[in-house]
Short mmCIF file of C-alpha atoms in Angstrom, two decimals:
data_model
loop_
_atom_site.label_atom_id
_atom_site.label_comp_id
_atom_site.label_asym_id
_atom_site.label_seq_id
_atom_site.Cartn_x
_atom_site.Cartn_y
_atom_site.Cartn_z
CA MET A 28 1.56 -2.27 6.71
CA ALA A 29 4.22 -4.76 7.53
CA SER A 30 5.12 -8.33 6.93
CA ARG A 31 2.26 -9.44 4.76
CA GLN A 32 2.66 -13.15 5.26
CA PRO A 33 -0.34 -15.05 6.50
CA ALA A 34 -0.58 -14.66 10.25
CA ASP A 35 0.31 -17.58 12.44
CA ALA A 36 -2.86 -19.43 13.27
CA ALA A 37 -1.34 -20.85 16.45
CA ASP A 38 -2.24 -19.34 19.78
CA PRO A 39 0.94 -19.00 21.80
CA VAL A 40 1.10 -17.43 25.24
CA GLY A 41 1.24 -13.63 25.07
CA GLN A 42 -1.48 -13.27 22.44
CA ARG A 43 -4.77 -11.54 23.11
CA GLU A 44 -7.71 -11.54 20.74
CA LEU A 45 -8.94 -7.98 20.26
CA LEU A 46 -11.61 -8.62 17.64
CA SER A 47 -13.40 -11.89 17.00
CA ALA A 48 -14.83 -12.95 13.64
CA GLY A 49 -18.16 -11.46 14.62
CA ASP A 50 -16.51 -8.20 15.69
CA VAL A 51 -14.66 -7.97 12.35
CA ALA A 52 -17.90 -8.47 10.40
CA ARG A 53 -19.76 -5.87 12.49
CA THR A 54 -16.87 -3.41 12.18
CA ILE A 55 -16.80 -3.74 8.39
CA ALA A 56 -20.57 -3.24 8.26
CA ARG A 57 -20.25 -0.11 10.42
CA ILE A 58 -17.49 1.37 8.23
CA ALA A 59 -19.64 0.62 5.15
CA HIS A 60 -22.52 2.60 6.70
CA GLN A 61 -20.14 5.47 7.54
CA ILE A 62 -18.78 5.56 3.97
CA ILE A 63 -22.33 5.66 2.56
CA GLU A 64 -23.21 8.52 4.91
CA LYS A 65 -20.01 10.56 4.56
CA THR A 66 -19.76 10.28 0.77
CA ALA A 67 -23.52 10.76 0.29
CA LEU A 68 -23.61 7.58 -1.79
CA ASP A 69 -27.29 6.97 -1.08
CA ALA A 70 -28.05 10.52 -2.26
CA GLY A 71 -26.92 9.56 -5.75
CA ASN A 72 -23.33 10.69 -5.41
CA SER A 73 -21.28 8.59 -7.75
CA GLY A 74 -17.57 8.51 -8.41
CA VAL A 75 -16.53 6.72 -5.21
CA VAL A 76 -13.73 4.16 -5.66
CA LEU A 77 -12.37 1.82 -2.98
CA LEU A 78 -8.69 0.99 -3.37
CA GLY A 79 -7.24 -1.69 -1.11
CA ILE A 80 -3.58 -1.73 -0.15
CA PRO A 81 -2.33 -5.32 -0.57
CA THR A 82 -2.64 -7.82 0.88
CA ARG A 83 -5.36 -7.54 3.48
CA GLY A 84 -6.49 -4.07 2.45
CA THR A 85 -7.59 -5.60 -0.86
CA SER A 86 -9.81 -8.14 0.91
CA LEU A 87 -11.23 -5.43 3.17
CA ALA A 88 -12.00 -3.18 0.19
CA ARG A 89 -13.92 -5.99 -1.52
CA ARG A 90 -15.88 -6.75 1.65
CA LEU A 91 -16.67 -3.06 2.17
CA ALA A 92 -17.89 -2.75 -1.43
CA ALA A 93 -20.14 -5.79 -0.95
CA LYS A 94 -21.62 -4.30 2.24
CA ILE A 95 -22.06 -0.87 0.64
CA GLY A 96 -23.91 -2.57 -2.23
CA GLU A 97 -26.06 -4.48 0.23
CA PHE A 98 -26.95 -1.41 2.30
CA SER A 99 -27.31 1.25 -0.41
CA GLY A 100 -27.82 -0.64 -3.66
CA VAL A 101 -24.87 1.23 -5.14
CA THR A 102 -22.09 -0.75 -6.83
CA VAL A 103 -18.80 0.81 -5.84
CA PRO A 104 -15.80 0.00 -8.05
CA THR A 105 -12.87 -1.52 -6.19
CA GLY A 106 -9.23 -1.90 -7.04
CA THR A 107 -5.80 -2.63 -5.66
CA LEU A 108 -2.99 -0.15 -5.17
CA ASP A 109 0.47 -1.62 -4.60
CA ILE A 110 2.67 0.84 -2.77
CA THR A 111 5.88 -1.22 -2.48
CA LEU A 112 7.82 0.82 -5.04
CA PHE A 113 6.93 4.03 -3.20
CA ARG A 114 7.96 2.96 0.32
CA ASP A 115 10.66 4.95 2.08
CA ASP A 116 11.88 2.02 4.17
CA LEU A 117 12.91 -0.39 1.41
CA ARG A 118 16.54 -0.29 2.52
CA HIS A 119 15.66 -1.15 6.11
CA ARG A 120 13.79 -4.36 5.43
CA PRO A 121 14.23 -7.57 3.48
CA ASN A 122 13.25 -7.41 -0.16
CA ARG A 123 9.54 -7.85 -0.73
CA PRO A 124 7.74 -9.13 -3.81
CA LEU A 125 5.70 -6.63 -5.79
CA GLU A 126 1.93 -6.87 -5.87
CA HIS A 127 -0.20 -5.82 -8.82
CA THR A 128 -1.99 -2.50 -9.06
CA ASN A 129 -5.43 -2.90 -10.59
CA LEU A 130 -7.54 0.20 -10.96
CA PRO A 131 -11.18 0.27 -12.07
CA LYS A 132 -11.27 0.79 -15.83
CA GLN A 133 -12.70 4.29 -15.52
CA GLY A 134 -9.55 5.26 -13.60
CA ILE A 135 -9.42 7.56 -10.59
CA ASP A 136 -9.47 11.02 -12.18
CA ASN A 137 -12.03 13.16 -10.33
CA ALA A 138 -13.08 10.17 -8.22
CA LEU A 139 -13.42 10.14 -4.46
CA VAL A 140 -10.88 7.48 -3.60
CA VAL A 141 -11.17 5.65 -0.29
CA LEU A 142 -7.88 3.94 0.50
CA VAL A 143 -8.42 0.78 2.56
CA ASP A 144 -5.80 -0.86 4.75
CA ASP A 145 -5.82 -3.22 7.71
CA VAL A 146 -3.63 -1.42 10.25
CA LEU A 147 -2.72 2.25 10.55
CA PHE A 148 0.54 2.64 12.46
CA SER A 149 3.31 5.09 11.51
CA GLY A 150 1.41 6.46 8.50
CA ARG A 151 4.28 5.71 6.12
CA THR A 152 2.28 3.19 4.12
CA VAL A 153 -0.44 5.78 3.58
CA ARG A 154 2.15 8.37 2.57
CA ALA A 155 3.50 5.88 0.01
CA ALA A 156 -0.06 5.20 -1.15
CA LEU A 157 -0.66 8.91 -1.73
CA ASP A 158 2.50 9.04 -3.87
CA ALA A 159 1.44 5.92 -5.78
CA LEU A 160 -2.00 7.45 -6.31
CA ARG A 161 -0.53 10.64 -7.70
CA ASP A 162 1.16 8.59 -10.42
CA GLN A 163 -2.18 7.09 -11.44
CA GLY A 164 -4.27 10.23 -11.78
CA ARG A 165 -5.89 13.09 -9.90
CA PRO A 166 -8.72 12.07 -7.59
CA ARG A 167 -10.99 14.88 -6.43
CA ALA A 168 -10.48 13.70 -2.83
CA VAL A 169 -8.80 10.88 -0.97
CA GLN A 170 -10.06 9.32 2.24
CA LEU A 171 -8.67 6.54 4.40
CA ALA A 172 -10.44 3.56 5.98
CA VAL A 173 -8.62 1.20 8.35
CA LEU A 174 -9.75 -1.76 10.40
CA VAL A 175 -7.37 -0.93 13.25
CA ASP A 176 -5.60 2.27 14.31
CA ARG A 177 -2.80 1.34 16.68
CA GLY A 178 -1.33 4.81 17.12
CA HIS A 179 2.38 5.78 17.01
CA ARG A 180 1.99 8.05 13.99
CA GLU A 181 5.21 9.46 12.51
CA LEU A 182 3.48 11.62 9.92
CA PRO A 183 0.50 14.01 10.07
CA ILE A 184 -1.92 11.40 8.71
CA ARG A 185 -5.29 10.34 10.13
CA ALA A 186 -7.99 7.93 9.04
CA ASP A 187 -11.51 9.03 8.06
CA TYR A 188 -12.99 5.66 9.02
CA VAL A 189 -11.55 3.61 11.89
CA GLY A 190 -12.84 0.18 12.84
CA LYS A 191 -11.18 0.10 16.23
CA ASN A 192 -8.63 2.25 18.02
CA ILE A 193 -6.20 0.00 19.86
CA PRO A 194 -3.61 1.57 22.18
CA THR A 195 -0.41 -0.41 21.77
CA SER A 196 3.21 -0.21 22.76
CA ARG A 197 5.76 -0.13 19.94
CA SER A 198 7.08 -3.53 20.96
CA GLU A 199 3.69 -5.16 20.49
CA ASP A 200 2.48 -6.51 17.21
CA VAL A 201 -1.04 -6.23 15.82
CA ALA A 202 -1.97 -9.14 13.58
CA VAL A 203 -5.06 -8.83 11.41
CA ARG A 204 -6.24 -12.18 10.06
CA LEU A 205 -8.79 -12.40 7.32
CA ALA A 206 -10.43 -15.48 5.89
CA GLU A 207 -9.24 -14.76 2.33
CA THR A 208 -5.56 -14.83 3.30
CA ASP A 209 -5.37 -16.49 6.70
CA GLY A 210 -8.38 -18.80 6.88
CA GLU A 211 -10.10 -16.93 9.72
CA ASP A 212 -11.28 -13.47 10.74
CA CYS A 213 -9.80 -11.94 13.89
CA VAL A 214 -7.42 -9.29 15.20
CA VAL A 215 -4.77 -10.38 17.67
CA LEU A 216 -2.37 -8.37 19.83
CA ARG A 217 0.97 -10.07 20.37
CA ARG A 218 3.10 -9.09 23.32
CA PRO A 219 6.90 -9.07 23.19
CA GLY A 220 8.33 -12.55 23.52
CA ALA A 221 5.22 -14.19 22.08
CA GLY A 222 7.17 -15.77 19.24
CA VAL A 223 8.05 -14.33 15.87
CA PRO A 224 5.66 -11.51 15.04
CA GLN A 225 3.78 -12.19 11.85
CA GLY A 226 1.24 -9.46 12.12
CA THR A 227 0.33 -6.86 9.62
CA GLY A 228 0.97 -3.64 11.50
CA GLU A 229 3.30 -1.26 9.70
CA VAL A 230 6.94 -1.44 10.57
CA THR A 231 8.34 1.99 11.23
CA SER A 232 11.62 3.03 9.80
CA MET B 28 20.67 -11.42 -4.00
CA ARG B 29 23.99 -9.70 -3.33
CA HIS B 30 25.40 -9.69 -6.86
CA LEU B 31 24.16 -10.98 -10.21
CA LEU B 32 27.16 -12.59 -11.86
CA SER B 33 25.76 -15.60 -13.68
CA THR B 34 22.66 -17.67 -14.20
CA GLU B 35 24.54 -20.81 -13.24
CA GLY B 36 23.59 -21.31 -9.64
CA LEU B 37 20.63 -18.91 -9.85
CA ASP B 38 17.82 -20.96 -8.33
CA ALA B 39 14.39 -21.24 -9.92
CA ALA B 40 12.67 -19.33 -7.11
CA THR B 41 14.97 -16.30 -7.41
CA ALA B 42 14.85 -16.30 -11.21
CA THR B 43 11.05 -16.56 -11.19
CA SER B 44 10.84 -13.80 -8.62
CA VAL B 45 12.94 -11.48 -10.83
CA LEU B 46 10.79 -12.35 -13.87
CA ASP B 47 7.57 -11.76 -11.90
CA THR B 48 8.90 -8.41 -10.67
CA ALA B 49 9.79 -7.44 -14.24
CA ASP B 50 6.29 -8.36 -15.37
CA THR B 51 4.72 -6.29 -12.58
CA LEU B 52 6.96 -3.32 -13.38
CA LYS B 53 5.98 -3.57 -17.04
CA GLN B 54 2.28 -3.54 -16.11
CA THR B 55 2.89 -0.69 -13.65
CA LEU B 56 4.47 1.55 -16.30
CA LEU B 57 2.18 0.53 -19.17
CA GLY B 58 0.63 3.58 -20.80
CA ARG B 59 2.15 5.96 -18.28
CA GLU B 60 3.14 9.38 -19.51
CA VAL B 61 5.76 9.72 -16.77
CA LYS B 62 7.82 6.55 -16.54
CA LYS B 63 9.44 7.20 -13.21
CA LEU B 64 9.27 5.36 -9.89
CA PRO B 65 10.91 6.71 -6.73
CA THR B 66 12.11 3.29 -5.57
CA LEU B 67 15.90 3.75 -5.87
CA ARG B 68 16.14 7.45 -5.11
CA GLY B 69 19.54 8.20 -3.62
CA ARG B 70 21.24 5.07 -4.96
CA THR B 71 24.13 5.45 -7.39
CA VAL B 72 24.61 2.98 -10.21
CA VAL B 73 27.71 3.01 -12.42
CA THR B 74 27.93 1.24 -15.75
CA LEU B 75 31.54 0.32 -16.46
CA PHE B 76 31.91 -0.87 -20.04
CA TYR B 77 35.17 -2.14 -21.47
CA GLU B 78 33.43 -3.24 -24.68
CA ASN B 79 31.11 -1.56 -27.14
CA SER B 80 27.43 -1.90 -26.44
CA THR B 81 24.19 -0.24 -27.46
CA ARG B 82 21.30 -2.31 -26.05
CA THR B 83 22.72 -3.44 -22.75
CA ARG B 84 24.24 -0.14 -21.68
CA VAL B 85 21.27 1.94 -22.75
CA SER B 86 18.73 -0.36 -21.18
CA PHE B 87 20.62 -0.49 -17.87
CA GLU B 88 20.77 3.30 -17.93
CA ILE B 89 17.06 3.63 -18.69
CA ALA B 90 16.24 0.99 -16.05
CA GLY B 91 18.20 2.86 -13.39
CA LYS B 92 16.71 6.22 -14.35
CA TRP B 93 13.14 4.90 -14.39
CA MET B 94 13.74 3.68 -10.84
CA SER B 95 15.13 7.15 -9.91
CA ALA B 96 18.69 5.93 -9.30
CA ASP B 97 21.55 8.21 -10.32
CA VAL B 98 23.22 6.47 -13.26
CA ILE B 99 26.76 7.28 -14.30
CA ASN B 100 28.25 5.77 -17.44
CA VAL B 101 31.96 5.03 -17.62
CA SER B 102 33.44 3.65 -20.80
CA ALA B 103 36.97 2.33 -20.65
CA SER B 104 38.03 4.19 -23.78
CA SER B 105 37.35 7.59 -22.21
CA SER B 106 38.45 6.84 -18.64
CA SER B 107 41.71 6.41 -16.74
CA VAL B 108 41.78 2.82 -17.98
CA ASN B 109 43.31 4.38 -21.07
CA LYS B 110 46.14 5.65 -18.88
CA GLY B 111 46.84 2.13 -17.66
CA GLU B 112 44.66 1.91 -14.55
CA SER B 113 43.87 -1.67 -13.55
CA LEU B 114 40.34 -3.06 -13.29
CA ARG B 115 40.72 -3.39 -9.52
CA ASP B 116 41.82 0.22 -9.04
CA THR B 117 39.09 1.49 -11.33
CA ALA B 118 36.48 -0.50 -9.40
CA LEU B 119 37.73 0.64 -6.00
CA THR B 120 37.79 4.23 -7.25
CA LEU B 121 34.14 3.97 -8.29
CA ALA B 122 33.20 2.40 -4.96
CA ALA B 123 35.11 5.07 -3.02
CA ALA B 124 33.33 7.74 -5.05
CA GLY B 125 30.01 6.37 -3.79
CA ALA B 126 28.80 3.77 -6.29
CA ASP B 127 26.26 1.42 -4.71
CA CYS B 128 26.30 -0.86 -7.72
CA VAL B 129 28.74 -1.39 -10.58
CA ILE B 130 27.43 -2.91 -13.80
CA ILE B 131 30.39 -4.28 -15.69
CA ARG B 132 30.98 -5.45 -19.22
CA HIS B 133 34.45 -6.78 -19.91
CA PRO B 134 36.13 -8.81 -22.66
CA ALA B 135 37.74 -11.18 -20.12
CA SER B 136 35.71 -14.13 -18.87
CA GLY B 137 35.47 -14.03 -15.07
CA ALA B 138 36.01 -10.27 -14.79
CA ALA B 139 32.66 -9.75 -13.04
CA HIS B 140 33.48 -12.41 -10.43
CA ARG B 141 36.86 -10.83 -9.74
CA LEU B 142 35.21 -7.43 -9.39
CA ALA B 143 32.61 -8.81 -6.98
CA GLY B 144 35.40 -10.31 -4.89
CA TRP B 145 37.10 -6.92 -4.56
CA LEU B 146 33.92 -4.87 -4.04
CA ASP B 147 32.23 -7.27 -1.63
CA GLU B 148 34.39 -5.91 1.18
CA VAL B 149 33.18 -2.36 0.64
CA GLY B 150 29.51 -3.30 0.20
CA THR B 151 29.25 -2.34 -3.47
CA GLN B 152 27.14 -4.71 -5.54
CA VAL B 153 28.05 -6.03 -8.97
CA VAL B 154 25.99 -6.93 -12.02
CA ASN B 155 27.60 -8.83 -14.85
CA ALA B 156 26.58 -7.22 -18.15
CA GLY B 157 28.65 -9.70 -20.14
CA ASP B 158 32.15 -10.99 -19.43
CA GLY B 159 34.08 -12.39 -22.37
CA MET B 160 32.79 -15.78 -23.42
CA HIS B 161 31.44 -16.59 -19.96
CA GLU B 162 27.98 -15.23 -19.07
CA HIS B 163 25.44 -12.48 -19.69
CA PRO B 164 22.76 -13.16 -17.08
CA THR B 165 20.42 -10.22 -17.72
CA GLN B 166 20.22 -11.17 -21.40
CA ALA B 167 19.10 -14.68 -20.40
CA LEU B 168 16.55 -13.22 -17.99
CA LEU B 169 15.09 -10.90 -20.63
CA ASP B 170 14.97 -13.79 -23.11
CA ALA B 171 13.11 -15.86 -20.53
CA ALA B 172 10.74 -12.94 -19.86
CA THR B 173 10.01 -12.68 -23.60
CA LEU B 174 9.47 -16.43 -23.93
CA ARG B 175 7.12 -16.41 -20.92
CA GLU B 176 5.09 -13.62 -22.54
CA ARG B 177 4.85 -15.48 -25.85
CA LEU B 178 4.60 -19.09 -24.68
CA GLY B 179 3.44 -19.00 -21.06
CA GLU B 180 5.26 -21.31 -18.66
CA LEU B 181 8.65 -22.51 -19.90
CA SER B 182 8.56 -25.89 -18.23
CA GLY B 183 8.60 -28.62 -20.88
CA ARG B 184 9.16 -26.19 -23.77
CA ARG B 185 11.82 -27.08 -26.32
CA ILE B 186 14.15 -24.25 -27.26
CA ALA B 187 17.04 -24.30 -29.72
CA ILE B 188 20.06 -22.03 -29.49
CA VAL B 189 21.70 -21.85 -32.90
CA GLY B 190 25.04 -20.59 -34.12
CA ASP B 191 28.29 -19.44 -32.60
CA LEU B 192 28.03 -21.23 -29.25
CA LEU B 193 31.80 -21.22 -28.76
CA HIS B 194 32.08 -17.47 -28.26
CA SER B 195 28.59 -16.87 -26.86
CA ARG B 196 28.06 -15.79 -23.27
CA VAL B 197 24.39 -15.40 -24.15
CA ALA B 198 24.16 -19.11 -25.00
CA ARG B 199 25.80 -20.17 -21.72
CA SER B 200 23.56 -17.97 -19.60
CA ASN B 201 20.48 -19.08 -21.50
CA VAL B 202 21.23 -22.78 -21.22
CA HIS B 203 21.61 -22.55 -17.43
CA LEU B 204 18.51 -20.40 -16.92
CA LEU B 205 16.24 -22.25 -19.32
CA ARG B 206 17.24 -25.59 -17.77
CA THR B 207 16.60 -24.17 -14.29
CA LEU B 208 13.13 -23.07 -15.42
CA GLY B 209 12.40 -26.56 -16.71
CA ALA B 210 12.82 -26.12 -20.47
CA GLU B 211 14.56 -28.57 -22.81
CA VAL B 212 17.47 -26.93 -24.62
CA VAL B 213 19.03 -28.09 -27.86
CA LEU B 214 22.25 -26.50 -29.08
CA VAL B 215 22.76 -26.40 -32.85
CA ALA B 216 26.12 -25.42 -34.33
CA PRO B 217 28.89 -26.67 -36.57
CA PRO B 218 31.33 -28.89 -34.60
CA THR B 219 33.97 -26.14 -34.74
CA LEU B 220 31.69 -23.73 -32.86
CA VAL B 221 30.63 -26.09 -30.06
CA PRO B 222 32.65 -25.40 -26.91
CA ALA B 223 34.46 -28.22 -25.16
CA GLY B 224 32.28 -29.54 -22.37
CA ALA B 225 28.98 -28.31 -23.89
CA GLN B 226 27.65 -31.87 -23.53
CA GLN B 227 27.82 -31.38 -19.75
CA TRP B 228 25.56 -28.30 -19.79
CA GLY B 229 22.45 -30.42 -19.66
CA ALA B 230 21.47 -29.59 -23.24
CA GLU B 231 21.38 -31.76 -26.35
CA VAL B 232 23.98 -30.91 -29.01
CA ARG B 233 23.12 -31.18 -32.71
CA HIS B 234 24.99 -30.16 -35.86
CA GLU B 235 22.03 -29.97 -38.24
CA LEU B 236 19.28 -27.39 -37.91
CA ASP B 237 16.56 -28.61 -40.29
CA PRO B 238 15.55 -31.82 -38.45
CA GLU B 239 15.13 -29.88 -35.19
CA LEU B 240 12.84 -27.12 -36.49
CA PRO B 241 9.44 -28.90 -36.39
CA LYS B 242 9.96 -29.89 -32.72
CA LEU B 243 10.71 -26.40 -31.38
CA ASP B 244 8.72 -23.90 -29.36
CA ALA B 245 11.38 -21.24 -29.83
CA VAL B 246 14.60 -20.72 -31.71
CA MET B 247 17.31 -18.34 -30.56
CA MET B 248 19.73 -17.26 -33.28
CA LEU B 249 23.23 -16.12 -32.33
CA ARG B 250 25.49 -13.68 -34.10
CA VAL B 251 28.75 -15.03 -35.49
CA GLN B 252 31.26 -13.13 -33.35
CA ALA B 253 33.94 -12.29 -35.85
CA GLU B 254 35.66 -10.02 -33.30
CA ARG B 255 36.44 -13.03 -31.08
CA MET B 256 37.38 -15.41 -33.91
CA HIS B 257 41.04 -15.98 -34.54
CA GLY B 258 40.89 -18.95 -36.86
CA GLY B 259 38.92 -20.68 -39.57
CA PHE B 260 35.76 -22.01 -37.97
CA PHE B 261 33.81 -22.49 -41.19
CA PRO B 262 34.68 -22.25 -44.87
CA SER B 263 32.78 -19.08 -45.69
CA ALA B 264 30.02 -16.78 -44.46
CA ARG B 265 27.84 -17.94 -47.34
CA GLU B 266 28.26 -21.60 -46.43
CA TYR B 267 27.49 -20.88 -42.77
CA SER B 268 24.39 -18.97 -43.77
CA ILE B 269 23.16 -21.81 -46.01
CA ALA B 270 23.64 -24.40 -43.24
CA TYR B 271 22.57 -22.45 -40.16
CA GLY B 272 20.85 -19.23 -41.27
CA LEU B 273 17.18 -18.83 -40.38
CA ASN B 274 15.60 -18.05 -43.73
CA GLU B 275 11.93 -17.96 -44.71
CA ALA B 276 11.91 -21.61 -45.77
CA ARG B 277 13.19 -22.65 -42.34
CA LEU B 278 10.72 -20.33 -40.62
CA GLY B 279 8.00 -22.26 -42.44
CA LYS B 280 9.22 -25.52 -40.90
CA LEU B 281 8.73 -24.19 -37.36
CA PRO B 282 5.38 -24.84 -35.63
CA GLU B 283 2.87 -21.95 -35.92
CA HIS B 284 3.33 -20.87 -32.30
CA ALA B 285 7.14 -20.97 -32.32
CA VAL B 286 8.99 -17.75 -31.48
CA VAL B 287 12.20 -16.41 -33.02
CA LEU B 288 14.66 -14.64 -30.72
CA HIS B 289 17.95 -12.89 -31.35
CA PRO B 290 20.02 -11.10 -28.70
CA GLY B 291 21.30 -8.55 -31.22
CA PRO B 292 23.13 -7.05 -32.91
CA MET B 293 21.88 -9.00 -35.93
CA LEU B 294 23.84 -9.73 -39.07
CA ARG B 295 20.92 -9.68 -41.49
CA GLY B 296 21.43 -12.15 -44.28
CA MET B 297 24.01 -14.11 -42.26
CA GLU B 298 22.34 -15.93 -39.34
CA ILE B 299 18.88 -14.45 -39.92
CA ALA B 300 17.11 -13.34 -43.10
CA PRO B 301 15.69 -9.79 -43.07
CA ALA B 302 12.17 -11.08 -43.72
CA VAL B 303 12.42 -13.41 -40.71
CA ALA B 304 13.83 -10.69 -38.44
CA ASP B 305 10.92 -8.41 -39.38
CA SER B 306 8.20 -11.07 -39.22
CA PRO B 307 5.59 -11.09 -36.42
CA ARG B 308 7.02 -14.47 -35.34
CA ALA B 309 10.21 -12.67 -34.26
CA ALA B 310 10.23 -11.12 -30.79
CA ILE B 311 13.46 -9.20 -31.24
CA THR B 312 12.24 -5.69 -30.39
CA GLN B 313 10.09 -7.16 -27.59
CA GLN B 314 13.33 -8.59 -26.16
CA VAL B 315 14.81 -5.09 -26.06
CA SER B 316 11.83 -3.52 -24.30
CA ASN B 317 11.66 -6.44 -21.85
CA GLY B 318 15.35 -5.84 -21.22
CA VAL B 319 14.56 -2.54 -19.54
CA HIS B 320 11.95 -4.06 -17.22
CA VAL B 321 14.11 -7.07 -16.40
CA ARG B 322 17.04 -4.81 -15.55
CA MET B 323 14.75 -2.66 -13.41
CA ALA B 324 13.75 -5.86 -11.60
CA VAL B 325 17.39 -6.87 -11.13
CA LEU B 326 18.25 -3.43 -9.69
CA TYR B 327 15.19 -3.66 -7.43
CA HIS B 328 16.24 -7.08 -6.12
CA LEU B 329 19.81 -5.92 -5.56
CA LEU B 330 19.37 -2.40 -4.27
CA ALA B 331 15.93 -2.09 -2.69
CA GLY B 332 16.37 -4.59 0.12
CA GLU B 333 18.17 -4.18 3.41
CA GLU B 334 21.35 -2.19 3.19
CA ILE B 335 24.49 -4.28 2.93
CA THR B 336 26.98 -3.39 5.59
CA ALA B 337 30.55 -3.82 4.60
#
């Protein structure tokens, strides 16, 4: 997770579209199917909760829940988990506003929590999310769903559900744009020198 | 934000951001058994108090500890200040010992600004926890947080600050912040307790309380600061209380929704009647609990961003 400002809708030189709006929709649908299968939701397994990591993870979690409902008929509770206060790179970056944490009213004790984020990069956001989760309760298991895995992990963390693996260099920037926050659905790879990065890939510390 | 020294000059966006952060922190910790966030782990905060204090010092300490900062309390009476050490040397000693932030309360107006001037060079940040008759910015922020909880947005609200304005740093900080957030402020005090230049603060000045009451959304009562008074400012405590004390009859003249605030410590029976202080219309204990969250927010804004290089 990185700068969470809306991505720049301009299309300067040095940008390459990796996923179109159609690709994003299909990817979310595929991850929804995988979650249903892996958590045995359609076999009557309840207690699955989707928690989005703000900002775009929250939108993705809601979309996943809608698709899961559409495909399996099961209503999956969703929530938001702000991890800002648990980050280990606060002193290396400008101050960021806090987002709200909203958990489903039944809480997360004994639930199978699927954390949802847009980009998996160093893994530090997910580490912070696990710490934030521990303060909220004791899930029976935690899984991770991401739209994009761009590599460069700094911690032994992996995603259970990956929309697309995108090999990147550290100097590149992956920008996920979603209609709820940015007015359009797409994933863009910015090369160095393609203007100020405004993507949503994690910034390593 | 590098230091928090006053609310004068604090822009609306920054103030609102601190208040929003405080609100989020409050929601985050609500109902938690373990009130501890790892956000400021490894940061050292020193409270340096040259005056007595209960609320401010304790709430800064709790705020720092809930954010996992190491908090060290220094009171002038039990430190080398007693041996004649100057404020500057004390501050530089604390910075050299590893303080990332010094929270200072001092009887001299301007002490926090002087401290910030000295510590700026070494990258230590300063929070003003009350300097003489000048400012007390975190008190104004927690008052604004309480008013936002009770009244919603402050823009267009009419708030009276009543009592010893002359000696009150709380009043000065509140006038600046409330005006910045769009509220109308009316200052009510006997002429002897209105500071010179108060008319330029952007607030109305009145000497009678009763006509103002029906028009208010909130009333903030101030303690008469006998410890700073070196003259006859009013004939007697009883007369002051009759003219400016918030008793039950006056509470009845306030609109139903109006809130009563007091920064504490209260002189029950002097500026506020016990029944008023304990009524549900008063938000005095709410102010104290909001003080912790607001001070957590201030520490977050000061200490959680990019490291300041000296």
